Amino acid sequence: MATPTVFSGATVVLPTGTVEDGRVIVDGTRIAGSAPENAQVVDVSGHWLVPGFVDLHNHGGGGASFTSGTVDEVLHGIRTHREHGTTTLVASTVTGDMDFLAQRAGLLSELAEQGDIAGIHFEGPFISPCRKGAHSEELLRDPDPADVRKLVDAARGQARMVTLATELPGGIDSVRLLAEHGVIAAIGHTDATYEQTVEAIDAGATVATHLFNAMPPLGHRAPGPIAALLEDERITVELINDGTHLHPASLQLAFHHAGADRVAFITDAMDAAGFGDGRYMLGPLEVEVSEGVARLVEGGSIAGSTLTLDRAFRRAVTVDRLPVEDAVAALSANPARLLGLADSVGSLEPGKYADLVLLDAEFAVRGVMRRGEWVVGPQLG
């Protein structure tokens, strides 16, 4: 957007709260604090303006897999999610052979260096066979620090997060290794006890990979990882708010105990997100997507989601009745802060990238801007 632009009249969600009849000024790739004399004014009354969404955990979309697709296919998947408001995205892999994952890390790191993605998340192979979900059991392995280091090194400084079953041999040492290298250690696909989870948090783990899913349920005598992850202020909990992965009461439980500043909505999306029902491959495993729900053909386990973050947002404020400010924090500010990107994305503040989502009164996307350029819209009719 070459001409500086003032978007006026919208309900704007800022870090300090929601402003009626607010305005956001875009000058080049950034949000500006004041409007130049040559600025054009665009009336967006009756709409919401919120920060671009930040997805910590995403395996693909638009028919493309981040684990196995070509560069062009990966870029198509990224574009699909951008069209749904996700202006910052971490590409997630699934369990595979170590050499293959290292090779994928090389490809994805190039896209991160170009600014197409915000880094790489390795989900597997260092996870529990008891809680493997849609991961190939024969390719799982214990989190030996040397293997973890191999993937981190292959990512050439672009590894952002590794999901581990920290109770497995080498798990705690791997958490420490990741923390030393500035990589998020995430507890997930785990069969850990409460006490083992506390040990991992004390060692440096800071994220719960899709809380409630792929871990023991909360028990009154054996509280397991859920209680430990919810109660510790050092942990950010991922939630998949698609109506399939979580009962609304579980989502409310997480917000009540963790607070709105410790929740990050994620998609955990696979190829079918933004694409449609059908047969897909998730790593080496075949997935059937029916009515928007992805399950393994063999065994029927939920296999990621077909979620986009605009749907997670809309569900949060219309079905779950969360305050819009809490939903925005979970979709933008919290994951941006976790990734160390809060100085450039995650909120509508001067100096940050002009990443914004225009929503109508029913919270449907009517425009998406990334770094001052329209990805979608604006559609103001």
mmCIF file of C-alpha atoms in Angstrom:
data_model
loop_
_atom_site.group_PDB
_atom_site.id
_atom_site.type_symbol
_atom_site.label_atom_id
_atom_site.label_comp_id
_atom_site.label_asym_id
_atom_site.label_seq_id
_atom_site.Cartn_x
_atom_site.Cartn_y
_atom_site.Cartn_z
ATOM 1 C CA MET A 1 0.000 0.000 0.000
ATOM 2 C CA ALA A 2 2.004 2.943 -1.296
ATOM 3 C CA THR A 3 -0.295 5.749 -0.105
ATOM 4 C CA PRO A 4 -0.516 6.175 3.682
ATOM 5 C CA THR A 5 -4.012 5.178 4.764
ATOM 6 C CA VAL A 6 -6.193 5.930 7.759
ATOM 7 C CA PHE A 7 -8.796 3.276 8.522
ATOM 8 C CA SER A 8 -11.482 5.076 10.505
ATOM 9 C CA GLY A 9 -14.729 4.249 12.218
ATOM 10 C CA ALA A 10 -14.000 0.639 13.174
ATOM 11 C CA THR A 11 -14.150 -0.971 16.570
ATOM 12 C CA VAL A 12 -10.409 -1.404 17.160
ATOM 13 C CA VAL A 13 -8.977 -3.921 19.621
ATOM 14 C CA LEU A 14 -5.818 -2.486 21.189
ATOM 15 C CA PRO A 15 -3.634 -3.834 24.018
ATOM 16 C CA THR A 16 -5.254 -1.259 26.300
ATOM 17 C CA GLY A 17 -8.788 -2.319 25.383
ATOM 18 C CA THR A 18 -11.437 -1.910 22.712
ATOM 19 C CA VAL A 19 -11.961 1.521 21.132
ATOM 20 C CA GLU A 20 -15.236 2.378 19.439
ATOM 21 C CA ASP A 21 -15.006 4.583 16.354
ATOM 22 C CA GLY A 22 -11.262 4.057 16.382
ATOM 23 C CA ARG A 23 -8.667 4.410 13.688
ATOM 24 C CA VAL A 24 -5.515 2.653 12.521
ATOM 25 C CA ILE A 25 -2.931 4.418 10.358
ATOM 26 C CA VAL A 26 -0.857 2.388 7.892
ATOM 27 C CA ASP A 27 2.240 3.926 6.326
ATOM 28 C CA GLY A 28 4.240 1.546 4.151
ATOM 29 C CA THR A 29 4.734 -1.784 5.922
ATOM 30 C CA ARG A 30 4.106 -0.380 9.402
ATOM 31 C CA ILE A 31 1.440 1.051 11.657
ATOM 32 C CA ALA A 32 2.013 4.759 12.183
ATOM 33 C CA GLY A 33 1.271 6.945 15.179
ATOM 34 C CA SER A 34 0.096 9.912 13.122
ATOM 35 C CA ALA A 35 -1.269 10.431 9.638
ATOM 36 C CA PRO A 36 0.824 12.177 6.975
ATOM 37 C CA GLU A 37 -0.849 15.030 5.088
ATOM 38 C CA ASN A 38 -1.248 12.911 1.956
ATOM 39 C CA ALA A 39 -2.991 10.046 3.763
ATOM 40 C CA GLN A 40 -6.204 8.695 2.296
ATOM 41 C CA VAL A 41 -9.098 7.896 4.611
ATOM 42 C CA VAL A 42 -11.028 4.619 4.333
ATOM 43 C CA ASP A 43 -14.265 4.405 6.284
ATOM 44 C CA VAL A 44 -14.625 0.954 7.855
ATOM 45 C CA SER A 45 -17.530 1.775 10.162
ATOM 46 C CA GLY A 46 -19.496 -1.243 11.314
ATOM 47 C CA HIS A 47 -16.385 -3.447 11.248
ATOM 48 C CA TRP A 48 -13.795 -4.714 13.693
ATOM 49 C CA LEU A 49 -10.059 -4.201 13.253
ATOM 50 C CA VAL A 50 -7.899 -6.728 15.078
ATOM 51 C CA PRO A 51 -4.227 -7.713 14.811
ATOM 52 C CA GLY A 52 -3.191 -10.383 12.334
ATOM 53 C CA PHE A 53 -3.367 -13.851 13.846
ATOM 54 C CA VAL A 54 -0.249 -15.771 14.920
ATOM 55 C CA ASP A 55 -0.352 -19.579 14.615
ATOM 56 C CA LEU A 56 2.234 -21.503 16.643
ATOM 57 C CA HIS A 57 1.243 -24.952 15.405
ATOM 58 C CA ASN A 58 0.206 -25.620 11.808
ATOM 59 C CA HIS A 59 0.933 -28.609 9.550
ATOM 60 C CA GLY A 60 -0.556 -27.319 6.293
ATOM 61 C CA GLY A 61 -3.609 -26.157 4.401
ATOM 62 C CA GLY A 62 -5.092 -25.566 0.993
ATOM 63 C CA GLY A 63 -4.317 -29.160 0.080
ATOM 64 C CA ALA A 64 -0.602 -28.733 0.893
ATOM 65 C CA SER A 65 1.504 -30.343 3.607
ATOM 66 C CA PHE A 66 4.340 -28.522 5.354
ATOM 67 C CA THR A 67 5.876 -31.919 6.132
ATOM 68 C CA SER A 68 6.048 -33.265 2.588
ATOM 69 C CA GLY A 69 5.077 -30.562 0.073
ATOM 70 C CA THR A 70 7.290 -28.822 -2.448
ATOM 71 C CA VAL A 71 8.284 -25.206 -1.861
ATOM 72 C CA ASP A 72 5.443 -24.031 -4.110
ATOM 73 C CA GLU A 73 2.958 -26.256 -2.280
ATOM 74 C CA VAL A 74 4.128 -24.997 1.111
ATOM 75 C CA LEU A 75 3.769 -21.402 -0.089
ATOM 76 C CA HIS A 76 0.247 -22.215 -1.275
ATOM 77 C CA GLY A 77 -0.599 -23.576 2.181
ATOM 78 C CA ILE A 78 0.788 -20.463 3.816
ATOM 79 C CA ARG A 79 -1.278 -18.301 1.462
ATOM 80 C CA THR A 80 -4.427 -20.252 2.344
ATOM 81 C CA HIS A 81 -4.011 -19.466 6.034
ATOM 82 C CA ARG A 82 -3.165 -15.841 5.326
ATOM 83 C CA GLU A 83 -6.488 -15.513 3.537
ATOM 84 C CA HIS A 84 -8.103 -16.536 6.831
ATOM 85 C CA GLY A 85 -6.231 -13.927 8.870
ATOM 86 C CA THR A 86 -3.050 -15.756 9.908
ATOM 87 C CA THR A 87 -0.316 -13.283 9.031
ATOM 88 C CA THR A 88 2.395 -15.036 11.100
ATOM 89 C CA LEU A 89 2.735 -18.811 10.958
ATOM 90 C CA VAL A 90 5.106 -21.434 12.362
ATOM 91 C CA ALA A 91 5.299 -24.496 10.100
ATOM 92 C CA SER A 92 4.961 -27.783 11.975
ATOM 93 C CA THR A 93 6.276 -31.176 10.919
ATOM 94 C CA VAL A 94 4.998 -34.598 11.983
ATOM 95 C CA THR A 95 6.946 -37.674 13.041
ATOM 96 C CA GLY A 96 9.240 -39.030 10.356
ATOM 97 C CA ASP A 97 12.649 -40.531 9.793
ATOM 98 C CA MET A 98 15.361 -38.333 11.316
ATOM 99 C CA ASP A 99 17.172 -37.782 8.034
ATOM 100 C CA PHE A 100 13.929 -36.858 6.314
ATOM 101 C CA LEU A 101 13.025 -34.392 9.068
ATOM 102 C CA ALA A 102 16.474 -32.824 8.851
ATOM 103 C CA GLN A 103 15.986 -32.447 5.104
ATOM 104 C CA ARG A 104 12.578 -30.812 5.612
ATOM 105 C CA ALA A 105 14.118 -28.493 8.184
ATOM 106 C CA GLY A 106 16.536 -27.294 5.528
ATOM 107 C CA LEU A 107 13.726 -26.510 3.084
ATOM 108 C CA LEU A 108 11.528 -24.822 5.683
ATOM 109 C CA SER A 109 14.424 -22.818 7.113
ATOM 110 C CA GLU A 110 14.877 -21.168 3.707
ATOM 111 C CA LEU A 111 11.249 -20.048 3.802
ATOM 112 C CA ALA A 112 11.783 -18.734 7.322
ATOM 113 C CA GLU A 113 14.861 -16.814 6.215
ATOM 114 C CA GLN A 114 12.768 -15.261 3.445
ATOM 115 C CA GLY A 115 10.105 -14.215 5.956
ATOM 116 C CA ASP A 116 7.381 -16.521 4.621
ATOM 117 C CA ILE A 117 7.106 -18.379 7.931
ATOM 118 C CA ALA A 118 8.147 -17.500 11.477
ATOM 119 C CA GLY A 119 10.109 -20.695 12.029
ATOM 120 C CA ILE A 120 9.766 -24.446 12.424
ATOM 121 C CA HIS A 121 7.997 -26.586 15.008
ATOM 122 C CA PHE A 122 8.988 -30.240 15.311
ATOM 123 C CA GLU A 123 6.053 -32.291 16.623
ATOM 124 C CA GLY A 124 7.604 -35.728 16.967
ATOM 125 C CA PRO A 125 9.370 -38.062 16.783
ATOM 126 C CA PHE A 126 10.193 -37.585 20.482
ATOM 127 C CA ILE A 127 6.723 -38.461 21.788
ATOM 128 C CA SER A 128 5.068 -41.243 23.745
ATOM 129 C CA PRO A 129 3.739 -44.299 21.897
ATOM 130 C CA CYS A 130 0.958 -44.330 24.510
ATOM 131 C CA ARG A 131 -0.260 -40.915 23.326
ATOM 132 C CA LYS A 132 0.928 -40.889 19.738
ATOM 133 C CA GLY A 133 -2.318 -39.679 18.149
ATOM 134 C CA ALA A 134 -1.787 -39.345 14.396
ATOM 135 C CA HIS A 135 1.930 -40.171 14.453
ATOM 136 C CA SER A 136 3.573 -43.320 13.114
ATOM 137 C CA GLU A 137 4.531 -45.466 16.109
ATOM 138 C CA GLU A 138 7.327 -47.260 14.281
ATOM 139 C CA LEU A 139 9.123 -43.938 13.725
ATOM 140 C CA LEU A 140 8.918 -42.710 17.310
ATOM 141 C CA ARG A 141 12.066 -42.490 19.408
ATOM 142 C CA ASP A 142 13.187 -41.321 22.817
ATOM 143 C CA PRO A 143 14.284 -37.683 23.021
ATOM 144 C CA ASP A 144 18.019 -38.283 23.037
ATOM 145 C CA PRO A 145 19.642 -34.831 23.274
ATOM 146 C CA ALA A 146 21.962 -35.676 20.359
ATOM 147 C CA ASP A 147 18.961 -36.364 18.095
ATOM 148 C CA VAL A 148 17.153 -33.246 19.283
ATOM 149 C CA ARG A 149 20.286 -31.231 18.588
ATOM 150 C CA LYS A 150 20.470 -32.720 15.080
ATOM 151 C CA LEU A 151 17.063 -31.303 14.174
ATOM 152 C CA VAL A 152 17.768 -27.948 15.792
ATOM 153 C CA ASP A 153 21.028 -27.659 13.860
ATOM 154 C CA ALA A 154 19.330 -28.686 10.595
ATOM 155 C CA ALA A 155 16.930 -25.773 11.045
ATOM 156 C CA ARG A 156 19.829 -23.278 10.856
ATOM 157 C CA GLY A 157 18.557 -21.057 13.642
ATOM 158 C CA GLN A 158 14.910 -21.302 12.555
ATOM 159 C CA ALA A 159 13.745 -23.962 15.041
ATOM 160 C CA ARG A 160 11.132 -22.311 17.233
ATOM 161 C CA MET A 161 9.592 -25.222 19.139
ATOM 162 C CA VAL A 162 9.997 -28.957 19.752
ATOM 163 C CA THR A 163 7.198 -31.051 21.267
ATOM 164 C CA LEU A 164 8.466 -33.726 23.640
ATOM 165 C CA ALA A 165 7.155 -36.442 25.909
ATOM 166 C CA THR A 166 9.499 -35.254 28.607
ATOM 167 C CA GLU A 167 9.034 -38.359 30.797
ATOM 168 C CA LEU A 168 10.882 -40.480 28.239
ATOM 169 C CA PRO A 169 14.625 -41.195 28.617
ATOM 170 C CA GLY A 170 16.574 -38.051 27.733
ATOM 171 C CA GLY A 171 13.494 -35.846 27.991
ATOM 172 C CA ILE A 172 14.637 -33.558 30.795
ATOM 173 C CA ASP A 173 18.134 -33.163 29.347
ATOM 174 C CA SER A 174 16.562 -32.329 25.976
ATOM 175 C CA VAL A 175 14.391 -29.655 27.597
ATOM 176 C CA ARG A 176 17.502 -28.084 29.065
ATOM 177 C CA LEU A 177 19.257 -28.293 25.693
ATOM 178 C CA LEU A 178 16.377 -26.565 23.940
ATOM 179 C CA ALA A 179 16.158 -23.851 26.566
ATOM 180 C CA GLU A 180 19.905 -23.190 26.238
ATOM 181 C CA HIS A 181 19.499 -22.763 22.470
ATOM 182 C CA GLY A 182 16.491 -20.456 22.730
ATOM 183 C CA VAL A 183 14.058 -23.054 21.366
ATOM 184 C CA ILE A 184 10.668 -23.575 23.034
ATOM 185 C CA ALA A 185 10.349 -26.945 24.733
ATOM 186 C CA ALA A 186 6.694 -27.987 24.548
ATOM 187 C CA ILE A 187 5.192 -30.794 26.613
ATOM 188 C CA GLY A 188 2.828 -32.892 24.511
ATOM 189 C CA HIS A 189 1.851 -36.332 23.265
ATOM 190 C CA THR A 190 2.860 -37.321 26.757
ATOM 191 C CA ASP A 191 1.961 -39.940 29.364
ATOM 192 C CA ALA A 192 3.696 -38.018 32.142
ATOM 193 C CA THR A 193 2.548 -37.864 35.739
ATOM 194 C CA TYR A 194 1.915 -34.596 37.529
ATOM 195 C CA GLU A 195 5.313 -34.836 39.222
ATOM 196 C CA GLN A 196 7.159 -35.580 35.963
ATOM 197 C CA THR A 197 5.473 -32.616 34.322
ATOM 198 C CA VAL A 198 6.519 -30.293 37.136
ATOM 199 C CA GLU A 199 10.106 -31.519 36.720
ATOM 200 C CA ALA A 200 9.991 -30.713 32.998
ATOM 201 C CA ILE A 201 8.631 -27.220 33.649
ATOM 202 C CA ASP A 202 11.358 -26.582 36.193
ATOM 203 C CA ALA A 203 13.894 -27.710 33.566
ATOM 204 C CA GLY A 204 12.650 -25.043 31.144
ATOM 205 C CA ALA A 205 9.532 -26.247 29.283
ATOM 206 C CA THR A 206 7.173 -23.344 28.547
ATOM 207 C CA VAL A 207 4.349 -24.652 26.321
ATOM 208 C CA ALA A 208 1.605 -27.278 26.548
ATOM 209 C CA THR A 209 1.056 -28.750 23.085
ATOM 210 C CA HIS A 210 -2.725 -28.786 22.433
ATOM 211 C CA LEU A 211 -3.680 -29.043 26.108
ATOM 212 C CA PHE A 212 -6.081 -31.899 26.967
ATOM 213 C CA ASN A 213 -5.391 -33.718 23.682
ATOM 214 C CA ALA A 214 -2.845 -36.576 23.539
ATOM 215 C CA MET A 215 -2.238 -36.658 27.294
ATOM 216 C CA PRO A 216 -3.815 -38.388 30.329
ATOM 217 C CA PRO A 217 -7.111 -36.881 31.464
ATOM 218 C CA LEU A 218 -7.373 -34.896 34.663
ATOM 219 C CA GLY A 219 -7.861 -37.241 37.608
ATOM 220 C CA HIS A 220 -8.641 -36.497 41.222
ATOM 221 C CA ARG A 221 -5.931 -38.803 42.587
ATOM 222 C CA ALA A 222 -3.615 -38.717 39.580
ATOM 223 C CA PRO A 223 -3.950 -35.149 38.250
ATOM 224 C CA GLY A 224 -1.407 -35.823 35.496
ATOM 225 C CA PRO A 225 0.065 -33.185 33.212
ATOM 226 C CA ILE A 226 -3.092 -31.103 32.755
ATOM 227 C CA ALA A 227 -3.143 -29.820 36.339
ATOM 228 C CA ALA A 228 0.591 -29.080 36.325
ATOM 229 C CA LEU A 229 0.395 -27.218 33.018
ATOM 230 C CA LEU A 230 -2.648 -25.168 33.968
ATOM 231 C CA GLU A 231 -1.381 -24.085 37.355
ATOM 232 C CA ASP A 232 2.126 -22.947 36.400
ATOM 233 C CA GLU A 233 2.466 -19.328 35.280
ATOM 234 C CA ARG A 234 5.495 -20.212 33.151
ATOM 235 C CA ILE A 235 3.358 -22.292 30.768
ATOM 236 C CA THR A 236 1.417 -21.096 27.735
ATOM 237 C CA VAL A 237 -1.309 -23.594 26.847
ATOM 238 C CA GLU A 238 -2.276 -24.282 23.240
ATOM 239 C CA LEU A 239 -5.972 -24.882 22.561
ATOM 240 C CA ILE A 240 -7.620 -26.150 19.354
ATOM 241 C CA ASN A 241 -10.968 -24.363 19.359
ATOM 242 C CA ASP A 242 -12.746 -26.188 16.546
ATOM 243 C CA GLY A 243 -15.615 -27.776 18.487
ATOM 244 C CA THR A 244 -14.135 -31.252 17.923
ATOM 245 C CA HIS A 245 -10.938 -31.327 19.951
ATOM 246 C CA LEU A 246 -12.396 -29.672 23.065
ATOM 247 C CA HIS A 247 -15.687 -29.511 24.900
ATOM 248 C CA PRO A 248 -16.582 -25.878 25.601
ATOM 249 C CA ALA A 249 -16.302 -26.550 29.331
ATOM 250 C CA SER A 250 -12.689 -27.642 28.880
ATOM 251 C CA LEU A 251 -11.910 -24.405 27.081
ATOM 252 C CA GLN A 252 -13.541 -22.419 29.875
ATOM 253 C CA LEU A 253 -11.561 -24.420 32.437
ATOM 254 C CA ALA A 254 -8.312 -23.508 30.693
ATOM 255 C CA PHE A 255 -9.151 -19.812 30.512
ATOM 256 C CA HIS A 256 -10.292 -19.775 34.130
ATOM 257 C CA HIS A 257 -7.161 -21.414 35.519
ATOM 258 C CA ALA A 258 -4.483 -20.199 33.112
ATOM 259 C CA GLY A 259 -5.967 -16.764 32.457
ATOM 260 C CA ALA A 260 -6.364 -15.073 29.098
ATOM 261 C CA ASP A 261 -2.685 -14.091 28.937
ATOM 262 C CA ARG A 262 -1.494 -17.717 28.988
ATOM 263 C CA VAL A 263 -3.690 -19.222 26.241
ATOM 264 C CA ALA A 264 -2.706 -19.508 22.579
ATOM 265 C CA PHE A 265 -5.285 -20.652 20.051
ATOM 266 C CA ILE A 266 -3.702 -22.849 17.386
ATOM 267 C CA THR A 267 -5.059 -24.659 14.355
ATOM 268 C CA ASP A 268 -2.963 -27.873 14.362
ATOM 269 C CA ALA A 269 -4.182 -27.744 10.757
ATOM 270 C CA MET A 270 -3.420 -30.394 8.179
ATOM 271 C CA ASP A 271 -3.677 -30.267 4.376
ATOM 272 C CA ALA A 272 -7.483 -30.153 4.280
ATOM 273 C CA ALA A 273 -7.742 -26.804 6.090
ATOM 274 C CA GLY A 274 -9.334 -24.363 3.698
ATOM 275 C CA PHE A 275 -9.608 -27.118 1.092
ATOM 276 C CA GLY A 276 -12.283 -29.730 1.787
ATOM 277 C CA ASP A 277 -13.186 -33.309 2.649
ATOM 278 C CA GLY A 278 -11.385 -36.293 1.147
ATOM 279 C CA ARG A 279 -8.369 -38.571 1.607
ATOM 280 C CA TYR A 280 -5.017 -37.079 2.611
ATOM 281 C CA MET A 281 -1.618 -38.185 3.903
ATOM 282 C CA LEU A 282 -0.306 -36.915 7.247
ATOM 283 C CA GLY A 283 3.310 -37.977 7.131
ATOM 284 C CA PRO A 284 3.151 -41.703 6.305
ATOM 285 C CA LEU A 285 -0.421 -42.111 7.619
ATOM 286 C CA GLU A 286 -3.645 -41.933 5.602
ATOM 287 C CA VAL A 287 -6.333 -39.568 6.823
ATOM 288 C CA GLU A 288 -10.035 -39.372 5.966
ATOM 289 C CA VAL A 289 -11.620 -35.933 6.283
ATOM 290 C CA SER A 290 -15.389 -36.031 6.575
ATOM 291 C CA GLU A 291 -17.584 -33.030 7.405
ATOM 292 C CA GLY A 292 -14.446 -31.117 8.286
ATOM 293 C CA VAL A 293 -13.150 -33.636 10.852
ATOM 294 C CA ALA A 294 -9.839 -35.386 10.121
ATOM 295 C CA ARG A 295 -9.321 -38.931 11.408
ATOM 296 C CA LEU A 296 -6.822 -41.667 10.671
ATOM 297 C CA VAL A 297 -8.186 -44.255 8.256
ATOM 298 C CA GLU A 298 -6.639 -46.948 10.460
ATOM 299 C CA GLY A 299 -7.721 -46.618 14.081
ATOM 300 C CA GLY A 300 -9.856 -43.479 13.787
ATOM 301 C CA SER A 301 -7.688 -41.155 15.899
ATOM 302 C CA ILE A 302 -8.232 -37.442 15.345
ATOM 303 C CA ALA A 303 -5.523 -36.383 12.889
ATOM 304 C CA GLY A 304 -4.972 -32.681 13.340
ATOM 305 C CA SER A 305 -7.721 -30.310 12.280
ATOM 306 C CA THR A 306 -9.135 -28.476 9.295
ATOM 307 C CA LEU A 307 -9.333 -25.309 11.361
ATOM 308 C CA THR A 308 -8.388 -21.800 10.297
ATOM 309 C CA LEU A 309 -7.849 -19.162 12.952
ATOM 310 C CA ASP A 310 -10.709 -16.948 11.795
ATOM 311 C CA ARG A 311 -13.062 -19.817 12.646
ATOM 312 C CA ALA A 312 -11.375 -20.259 16.022
ATOM 313 C CA PHE A 313 -11.883 -16.559 16.677
ATOM 314 C CA ARG A 314 -15.515 -16.531 15.621
ATOM 315 C CA ARG A 315 -16.301 -19.601 17.720
ATOM 316 C CA ALA A 316 -14.543 -18.094 20.732
ATOM 317 C CA VAL A 317 -16.657 -14.951 20.753
ATOM 318 C CA THR A 318 -19.993 -16.331 19.520
ATOM 319 C CA VAL A 319 -20.175 -19.874 20.937
ATOM 320 C CA ASP A 320 -17.787 -19.738 23.893
ATOM 321 C CA ARG A 321 -18.806 -16.161 24.709
ATOM 322 C CA LEU A 322 -15.267 -15.065 25.450
ATOM 323 C CA PRO A 323 -14.574 -11.334 25.563
ATOM 324 C CA VAL A 324 -13.240 -10.210 22.193
ATOM 325 C CA GLU A 325 -10.139 -8.872 23.932
ATOM 326 C CA ASP A 326 -9.376 -12.335 25.366
ATOM 327 C CA ALA A 327 -9.807 -13.981 21.981
ATOM 328 C CA VAL A 328 -7.491 -11.427 20.358
ATOM 329 C CA ALA A 329 -4.863 -12.048 23.033
ATOM 330 C CA ALA A 330 -5.055 -15.808 22.443
ATOM 331 C CA LEU A 331 -4.813 -15.401 18.668
ATOM 332 C CA SER A 332 -2.220 -12.657 18.404
ATOM 333 C CA ALA A 333 -0.478 -11.096 21.404
ATOM 334 C CA ASN A 334 0.225 -14.252 23.420
ATOM 335 C CA PRO A 335 1.738 -16.367 20.626
ATOM 336 C CA ALA A 336 3.701 -13.349 19.341
ATOM 337 C CA ARG A 337 5.193 -12.821 22.793
ATOM 338 C CA LEU A 338 6.008 -16.509 23.145
ATOM 339 C CA LEU A 339 7.863 -16.466 19.813
ATOM 340 C CA GLY A 340 9.815 -13.368 20.791
ATOM 341 C CA LEU A 341 8.092 -11.333 18.071
ATOM 342 C CA ALA A 342 6.055 -8.967 20.211
ATOM 343 C CA ASP A 343 8.100 -5.967 19.091
ATOM 344 C CA SER A 344 6.903 -6.413 15.500
ATOM 345 C CA VAL A 345 3.582 -8.322 15.460
ATOM 346 C CA GLY A 346 0.696 -9.312 17.714
ATOM 347 C CA SER A 347 -0.994 -5.969 18.364
ATOM 348 C CA LEU A 348 -2.076 -2.801 16.575
ATOM 349 C CA GLU A 349 0.579 -0.401 17.828
ATOM 350 C CA PRO A 350 2.717 2.215 16.069
ATOM 351 C CA GLY A 351 5.998 0.823 14.795
ATOM 352 C CA LYS A 352 4.734 -2.721 14.390
ATOM 353 C CA TYR A 353 4.045 -4.383 11.062
ATOM 354 C CA ALA A 354 0.735 -3.447 9.458
ATOM 355 C CA ASP A 355 -0.701 -6.929 9.990
ATOM 356 C CA LEU A 356 -4.433 -6.591 10.529
ATOM 357 C CA VAL A 357 -7.715 -8.373 10.022
ATOM 358 C CA LEU A 358 -10.939 -6.591 9.097
ATOM 359 C CA LEU A 359 -14.048 -8.383 10.389
ATOM 360 C CA ASP A 360 -17.715 -7.599 9.902
ATOM 361 C CA ALA A 361 -20.274 -7.414 12.702
ATOM 362 C CA GLU A 362 -20.660 -11.221 12.611
ATOM 363 C CA PHE A 363 -16.862 -11.667 12.816
ATOM 364 C CA ALA A 364 -16.447 -12.893 9.257
ATOM 365 C CA VAL A 365 -13.226 -11.881 7.497
ATOM 366 C CA ARG A 366 -13.671 -8.933 5.141
ATOM 367 C CA GLY A 367 -10.018 -8.050 4.685
ATOM 368 C CA VAL A 368 -6.534 -9.250 5.613
ATOM 369 C CA MET A 369 -3.458 -7.059 5.421
ATOM 370 C CA ARG A 370 0.103 -8.308 5.903
ATOM 371 C CA ARG A 371 2.957 -5.845 6.151
ATOM 372 C CA GLY A 372 0.882 -3.138 4.535
ATOM 373 C CA GLU A 373 -0.271 -5.206 1.556
ATOM 374 C CA TRP A 374 -3.777 -6.589 1.157
ATOM 375 C CA VAL A 375 -3.928 -10.372 1.078
ATOM 376 C CA VAL A 376 -7.725 -10.240 0.959
ATOM 377 C CA GLY A 377 -10.028 -7.316 0.282
ATOM 378 C CA PRO A 378 -11.064 -5.062 1.666
ATOM 379 C CA GLN A 379 -14.682 -6.060 1.067
ATOM 380 C CA LEU A 380 -16.807 -3.283 2.508
ATOM 381 C CA GLY A 381 -20.077 -3.792 0.650
#
